[in-house]
Every structure is written in structure tokens, then in C-alpha cells.
Coordinates of C-alpha atoms in Angstrom, one line a residue:
X256 CA 121.4 167.2 116.2
X257 CA 123.7 169.0 118.7
X258 CA 122.3 169.3 122.3
X259 CA 121.7 172.6 123.9
X260 CA 120.9 171.2 127.3
X261 CA 122.2 168.0 129.0
X262 CA 121.2 166.4 132.4
X263 CA 124.1 164.0 133.4
X264 CA 123.0 161.4 136.0
X265 CA 121.2 164.2 137.8
X266 CA 119.9 163.3 141.3
X267 CA 118.2 165.3 144.1
X268 CA 117.7 163.6 147.5
X269 CA 115.9 164.8 150.6
X270 CA 117.1 162.5 153.3
X271 CA 116.0 159.1 152.0
X272 CA 113.4 160.6 149.4
X273 CA 115.0 160.4 146.0
X274 CA 113.0 163.0 144.1
X275 CA 115.2 162.9 141.1
X276 CA 117.2 159.8 140.5
X277 CA 120.1 159.5 138.1
X278 CA 118.3 161.5 135.3
X279 CA 120.0 161.5 131.9
X280 CA 118.4 163.8 129.3
X281 CA 119.6 165.7 126.3
X282 CA 117.5 168.4 124.6
X283 CA 118.4 169.4 121.2
X284 CA 118.7 172.9 119.8
X285 CA 115.5 174.2 118.5
X286 CA 113.6 171.2 119.9
X287 CA 110.2 171.3 121.7
X288 CA 111.0 168.8 124.6
X289 CA 108.3 167.7 127.2
X290 CA 108.9 166.2 130.6
X291 CA 105.8 164.4 131.5
X292 CA 104.6 162.3 134.5
X293 CA 102.1 162.1 137.4
X294 CA 102.3 164.6 140.2
X295 CA 105.2 163.8 142.5
X296 CA 107.3 162.0 139.8
X297 CA 110.1 164.8 140.1
X298 CA 109.5 166.8 136.8
X299 CA 109.2 170.2 138.5
X300 CA 112.2 169.6 140.8
X301 CA 114.1 168.8 137.6
X302 CA 113.1 172.1 136.1
X303 CA 114.3 173.8 139.3
X304 CA 117.6 172.1 139.2
X305 CA 118.0 173.3 135.5
X306 CA 117.1 176.9 136.5
X307 CA 119.3 176.9 139.6
X308 CA 116.6 177.3 142.1
X309 CA 117.8 174.0 143.6
X310 CA 121.2 172.4 143.7
X311 CA 121.5 168.7 142.7
X312 CA 122.8 166.1 145.2
X313 CA 124.7 164.6 142.4
X314 CA 125.3 164.8 138.7
X315 CA 125.4 167.9 136.7
X316 CA 123.5 170.3 134.3
X317 CA 125.2 171.5 131.1
X318 CA 123.9 174.4 129.0
X319 CA 125.5 174.6 125.6
X320 CA 128.3 172.4 126.8
X321 CA 129.1 174.4 129.8
X322 CA 128.6 173.0 133.4
X323 CA 126.3 175.2 135.4
X324 CA 127.8 174.0 138.7
X325 CA 126.3 176.3 141.4
X326 CA 125.6 179.3 139.2
X327 CA 122.7 181.2 140.5
X328 CA 119.5 181.6 138.3
X329 CA 120.2 185.1 137.1
X330 CA 123.6 183.9 135.6
X331 CA 122.2 181.0 133.7
X332 CA 121.0 181.6 130.1
X333 CA 117.6 180.2 130.7
X334 CA 114.2 181.8 131.4
X335 CA 111.2 180.3 133.1
X336 CA 107.5 180.6 132.7
X337 CA 105.8 179.7 135.9
X338 CA 102.5 177.8 136.5
X339 CA 101.0 181.1 138.0
X340 CA 102.9 183.4 135.6
X341 CA 104.3 185.5 138.5
X342 CA 103.3 188.8 136.9
X343 CA 103.7 191.9 138.9
X344 CA 100.2 193.3 139.4
X345 CA 101.2 196.9 140.0
X346 CA 103.2 196.9 136.6
X347 CA 101.7 197.4 133.1
X348 CA 102.0 194.7 130.4
X349 CA 104.9 196.7 128.9
X350 CA 106.5 197.2 132.2
X351 CA 106.2 193.4 133.1
X352 CA 107.9 192.4 129.9
X353 CA 110.6 195.0 130.3
X354 CA 111.5 194.2 133.9
X355 CA 114.2 191.7 133.2
X356 CA 115.9 193.9 130.6
X357 CA 115.9 196.9 132.7
X358 CA 118.0 195.1 135.4
X359 CA 120.8 194.3 133.0
X360 CA 124.0 196.3 133.1
X361 CA 124.1 199.3 130.7
X362 CA 120.4 199.1 129.9
X363 CA 119.3 201.3 127.1
X364 CA 115.7 202.5 127.4
X365 CA 115.3 203.1 123.7
X366 CA 116.6 199.6 122.8
X367 CA 114.3 198.1 125.6
X368 CA 111.2 199.7 124.3
X369 CA 112.1 198.3 120.8
X370 CA 112.7 194.9 122.1
X371 CA 109.6 194.9 124.3
X372 CA 107.5 195.9 121.2
X373 CA 108.9 193.2 119.2
X374 CA 108.2 190.6 122.0
X375 CA 104.6 191.9 122.4
X376 CA 104.1 191.7 118.7
X377 CA 105.4 188.2 118.7
X378 CA 102.7 187.1 121.2
X379 CA 100.0 189.1 119.5
X380 CA 99.5 191.7 122.5
X381 CA 100.4 194.9 120.5
X382 CA 97.9 197.5 121.7
X383 CA 97.6 196.3 125.3
X384 CA 101.0 197.6 126.6
X385 CA 99.3 200.1 129.0
X386 CA 96.9 197.5 130.7
X387 CA 97.6 195.8 134.1
X388 CA 97.5 192.0 134.7
X389 CA 94.0 192.2 136.2
X390 CA 92.6 194.0 133.0
X391 CA 93.5 191.1 130.6
X392 CA 92.4 187.6 130.2
X393 CA 94.0 184.4 131.5
X394 CA 95.3 183.6 128.0
X395 CA 96.7 187.1 127.6
X396 CA 98.4 186.9 131.1
X397 CA 100.1 183.8 129.8
X398 CA 101.2 185.6 126.7
X399 CA 102.7 188.4 128.8
X400 CA 104.7 185.7 130.9
X401 CA 105.9 184.2 127.6
X402 CA 107.0 187.5 126.2
X403 CA 108.8 188.5 129.4
X404 CA 110.9 185.4 129.1
X405 CA 111.4 185.4 125.4
X406 CA 112.5 189.0 125.3
X407 CA 115.6 187.9 127.3
X408 CA 116.6 185.6 124.4
X409 CA 117.5 182.6 126.5
X410 CA 119.2 179.5 125.2
X411 CA 116.3 177.4 126.6
X412 CA 112.9 178.4 127.8
X413 CA 111.5 176.4 130.8
X414 CA 107.8 176.1 131.1
X415 CA 106.4 174.7 134.4
X416 CA 102.8 173.6 133.5
X417 CA 101.9 176.9 131.9
X418 CA 98.6 176.0 130.6
X419 CA 97.1 174.5 133.9
X420 CA 95.4 177.6 134.9
X421 CA 93.4 177.9 131.8
X422 CA 90.0 176.4 131.0
X423 CA 89.7 173.5 128.6
X424 CA 88.9 175.4 125.5
X425 CA 91.6 178.0 126.0
X426 CA 94.1 175.3 126.8
X427 CA 93.6 173.8 123.4
X428 CA 93.8 177.1 121.7
X429 CA 97.1 178.0 123.5
X430 CA 98.7 174.6 122.5
X431 CA 98.6 175.8 119.0
X432 CA 99.8 179.1 119.7
X433 CA 102.6 177.8 121.9
X434 CA 103.8 175.5 119.2
X435 CA 103.6 178.1 116.6
X436 CA 105.6 180.6 118.8
X437 CA 108.3 178.0 119.6
X438 CA 108.7 177.5 115.8
X439 CA 108.9 181.2 115.3
X440 CA 111.6 181.9 117.8
X441 CA 113.5 178.8 117.1
X442 CA 114.9 178.2 120.7
X443 CA 114.6 175.0 122.8
X444 CA 111.5 174.7 124.9
X445 CA 111.5 172.4 127.9
X446 CA 107.9 171.9 128.8
X447 CA 106.8 170.3 132.2
X448 CA 103.4 168.8 132.3
X449 CA 101.3 166.0 133.9
X450 CA 98.9 166.2 130.8
X451 CA 99.5 163.5 128.4
X452 CA 97.5 165.1 125.6
X453 CA 99.6 168.3 126.0
X454 CA 102.9 166.4 125.9
X455 CA 102.0 164.3 122.8
X456 CA 100.4 167.2 120.8
X457 CA 103.1 169.8 121.4
X458 CA 106.5 167.9 121.6
X459 CA 109.1 166.8 119.1
X460 CA 110.3 164.3 121.8
X461 CA 109.0 163.4 125.2
X462 CA 110.6 161.9 128.4
X463 CA 108.2 160.0 130.7
X464 CA 109.2 160.2 134.4
X465 CA 108.0 157.9 137.3
X466 CA 109.2 158.2 140.9
X467 CA 112.1 160.3 140.1
X468 CA 113.4 158.0 137.3
X469 CA 113.3 158.2 133.5
X470 CA 111.0 155.4 132.2
X471 CA 111.3 156.2 128.4
X472 CA 112.3 158.9 125.9
X473 CA 111.2 159.2 122.3
X474 CA 109.0 160.8 119.8
X475 CA 105.2 161.0 120.7
X476 CA 104.6 158.3 118.1
X477 CA 107.2 155.9 119.4
X478 CA 106.0 156.3 123.0
X479 CA 102.3 155.7 122.1
X480 CA 102.8 152.9 119.7
X481 CA 106.0 151.2 121.2
X482 CA 106.0 151.9 125.0
X483 CA 108.8 149.8 126.8
X484 CA 107.0 149.4 130.1
X485 CA 103.5 149.0 131.5
X486 CA 103.7 152.4 133.2
X487 CA 104.4 154.2 130.0
X488 CA 101.6 152.3 128.0
X489 CA 99.0 153.1 130.6
X490 CA 100.1 156.6 131.5
X491 CA 99.9 157.8 127.7
X492 CA 96.5 156.5 127.1
X493 CA 94.1 153.6 127.8
X494 CA 95.2 150.1 126.9
X495 CA 93.7 146.6 126.8
X496 CA 95.8 143.8 128.1
X497 CA 94.6 140.8 126.1
X498 CA 96.3 137.4 125.5
X499 CA 99.7 138.7 126.6
X500 CA 99.5 141.6 124.2
X501 CA 98.4 145.2 124.4
X502 CA 96.1 147.0 122.1
X503 CA 94.7 150.6 122.2
X504 CA 90.9 151.0 122.4
X505 CA 90.8 152.8 119.0
X506 CA 92.3 149.7 117.3
X507 CA 89.8 147.4 118.6
X508 CA 86.9 146.3 116.1
X509 CA 83.5 145.4 117.2
X510 CA 81.0 143.6 114.9
X511 CA 78.0 141.2 114.8
X512 CA 78.6 137.9 113.1
X513 CA 82.0 136.9 111.6
X514 CA 84.7 139.6 111.3
X515 CA 84.7 141.1 107.8
X516 CA 86.8 139.5 105.1
X517 CA 89.3 142.4 105.2
X518 CA 90.1 141.3 108.8
X519 CA 91.6 138.0 107.8
X520 CA 94.9 139.0 109.4
X521 CA 93.4 139.7 112.7
X522 CA 95.8 138.7 115.4
X523 CA 93.1 137.8 117.9
X524 CA 89.4 137.5 118.0
X525 CA 87.1 136.7 120.7
X526 CA 83.5 137.4 121.9
X527 CA 82.2 139.7 124.4
X528 CA 79.1 140.9 126.2
X529 CA 78.6 144.5 126.0
X530 CA 78.3 146.1 129.5
X531 CA 78.3 149.8 129.0
X532 CA 78.3 152.3 126.1
X533 CA 79.3 155.9 126.7
X534 CA 78.5 158.6 124.0
X535 CA 81.6 160.9 123.5
X536 CA 80.5 162.8 120.4
X537 CA 82.6 161.6 117.6
X538 CA 82.6 158.0 119.1
X539 CA 81.2 155.7 121.5
X540 CA 83.3 154.2 124.4
X541 CA 82.2 150.6 124.5
X542 CA 83.0 148.2 127.4
X543 CA 82.6 144.4 127.0
X544 CA 83.2 141.5 129.3
X545 CA 85.2 138.6 127.8
X546 CA 84.6 134.8 128.5
X547 CA 87.5 134.8 131.0
X548 CA 86.0 137.5 133.1
X549 CA 88.4 140.4 131.8
X550 CA 87.3 143.5 130.2
X551 CA 88.0 145.2 126.9
X552 CA 87.2 148.7 125.7
X553 CA 86.7 149.9 122.2
X554 CA 86.3 153.3 120.6
X555 CA 83.5 152.8 117.9
X556 CA 82.5 155.5 115.5
X557 CA 79.1 156.7 116.7
X558 CA 77.4 156.0 113.4
X559 CA 78.5 152.4 113.6
X560 CA 77.6 151.8 117.1
X561 CA 74.0 150.4 117.8
X562 CA 75.1 147.7 120.1
X563 CA 72.8 147.1 123.0
X564 CA 73.9 146.5 126.7
X565 CA 73.8 142.7 127.1
X566 CA 74.4 141.9 123.5
X567 CA 77.1 139.4 122.5
X568 CA 79.5 140.8 119.8
X569 CA 82.7 139.7 118.0
X570 CA 85.9 141.8 119.1
X571 CA 89.0 141.6 117.1
X572 CA 92.1 143.6 116.1
X573 CA 94.9 143.6 113.5
X574 CA 98.3 142.2 114.3
X575 CA 99.9 145.5 113.3
X576 CA 98.0 147.3 116.1
X577 CA 99.2 145.2 119.0
X578 CA 102.4 145.6 120.9
X579 CA 104.2 143.5 123.5
X580 CA 106.3 144.5 126.4
X581 CA 109.6 142.9 127.4
X582 CA 109.7 140.5 130.2
X583 CA 109.4 142.4 133.7
X584 CA 108.6 145.8 132.1

């Protein structure tokens, strides 16, 4: 599929601090693409380089095949939704969404009102045009910020941790709404987040960053099931390091006595002593100490978990559920 946004060996250095280091990324048209990594990994700086708020030390940003060079933000066909939404408190919802359109040459007021109405309908805010930002909820303020960006019809929408200010329940609700919105408008979204669950649940593809460098790019399934480095494996979820292989807690089986006959293809089996059991609702997070002193964690269905602390149990997993990293990864 054709790329709409390309980062070609993009770097940003501050003295000896290489914040972004030879980043090479291509975002496809109509794709929901996430940059994910811990705080300080360079993902927000990357977004600022794309938007034109920062200039690269080396490398280049191409939008729809055209180099951006030193074009200022207002001349780049991208729009940004900031972490704090950056709404104007003295403007109504309608005025906030119309703000960018009104500053374009030869703006037509009637056309602007129609386009704003369409954008507000898209984010389900029809009827709240006259309200001010302090009169609507956090989720609604986020929708206003989205509408204000989408009404400009950018080629790429940049989102800088737009869900971080919401409570946990609303964040999950807005994930679904954001994905549905992206599918409806059909433009590429570049989503910046440190939240692994957000990146995996929303994205068509994900790029994992670490200390300014790109660790791995792929679909959520590829990154989770086939990580190419220890960093990616551990950043995208809990992992057990056992006998030179890795296995996720949800793939670990725990039983009394011998493993069930259906487990004859188990790659490895061992015994462990239960040290802790944490109830998580639909499952129990079980921690066990192995004979060599290492630890193993398992997510056991709560209706199957009646193991007592101090009990010796069998621990095993299927060969298909393990993965190995290349040497030095």
C-alpha cells in the first residue's frame, strides 16, 4: 500500500543527546499507526518534527511524497490533537472547531458553518455547539479537539497521547470511538502513546521506540507474539524467561499431578511452589518459585484456581506458545 508519510533516517540531537536517532518509518494511507515507547524515548519529539514544531538535525519528513523541508506547521497538510486538547476557553464548541477554517484565505462563513456542523455530527456533538469547554465533559472536550483537527481535512492526523487525561473507564470507551472515527474518515492517524494496551488495541501497525531508536515495527499480533528483542517482549506485556525461551503468562498452564494427556506436546514442564495468588476478576495471577530459584507467573482462570500458597504444582506450556530471541537481542 502507498505511503502517505515517510520518515527517512530522521534524527534530532541536542548537543550530545540523541533524542531521535536515524528513525525510518513509513505510514500507509488510511492506516492507524502508533508510535509507542516509555517516557523519554523520543516519540513526542518525532511528532513535533513531523508537524514542523521542531526541525531535524538530519534526515527528512515526506508527506505524500513531498519533502517538508523547513515548512512551518501551518503550511503542512497535517493536524495535531494535543495531550491537553488546547481548546480556547473563551470560545464555544462551534467557534473552537471553526477556528482554523476561519483563518484560511477567502473563508466563506456559510460553508464554514456547514463543515463545522458535519464535523460535530461526526464526533456526536450535535446540539452542544453553544457550550464552552468548561461546560462539557473531558471526553467531549477530546471530541471537540478531534473535530477541530478533522474539519481541516488533513492528510495525516497526529495525536499526542490524547487519552491520557481521561479516567480509565472513559479511556476504554474513547478507544472504540477513536478507532471507529478513523475508519469513518479514512485518513491516516499517527498515534503517540506510552500505553501498550492502547497501541495494541487501536493500531493496524505499531512502531516501538527505545532511547530514540526504532526497535521493531509490525502488526500488534506480530510484535506481541514475535518480538525481536528483549525490550519489545517486556515492554508489550509480561513475559517469563524459562530455559532459554520466552512464554507469556496467559500461555502457562498450572495443574496438580501430571499434565493432562492433551498436553503431550508441551515444550517444557517443571514444578514450582506457589508463592502468591492475586485475584484479578476473570483470572488469578499466580506466581511460583521454580527449583533453580527463578520465578514464573501464570494467568489462571479464576474458576480453575484453588491452589494454596506453599503448594507444589506442575507448570507447563505448549511449544507453539514459546518464542526465542536472536542472539544479543
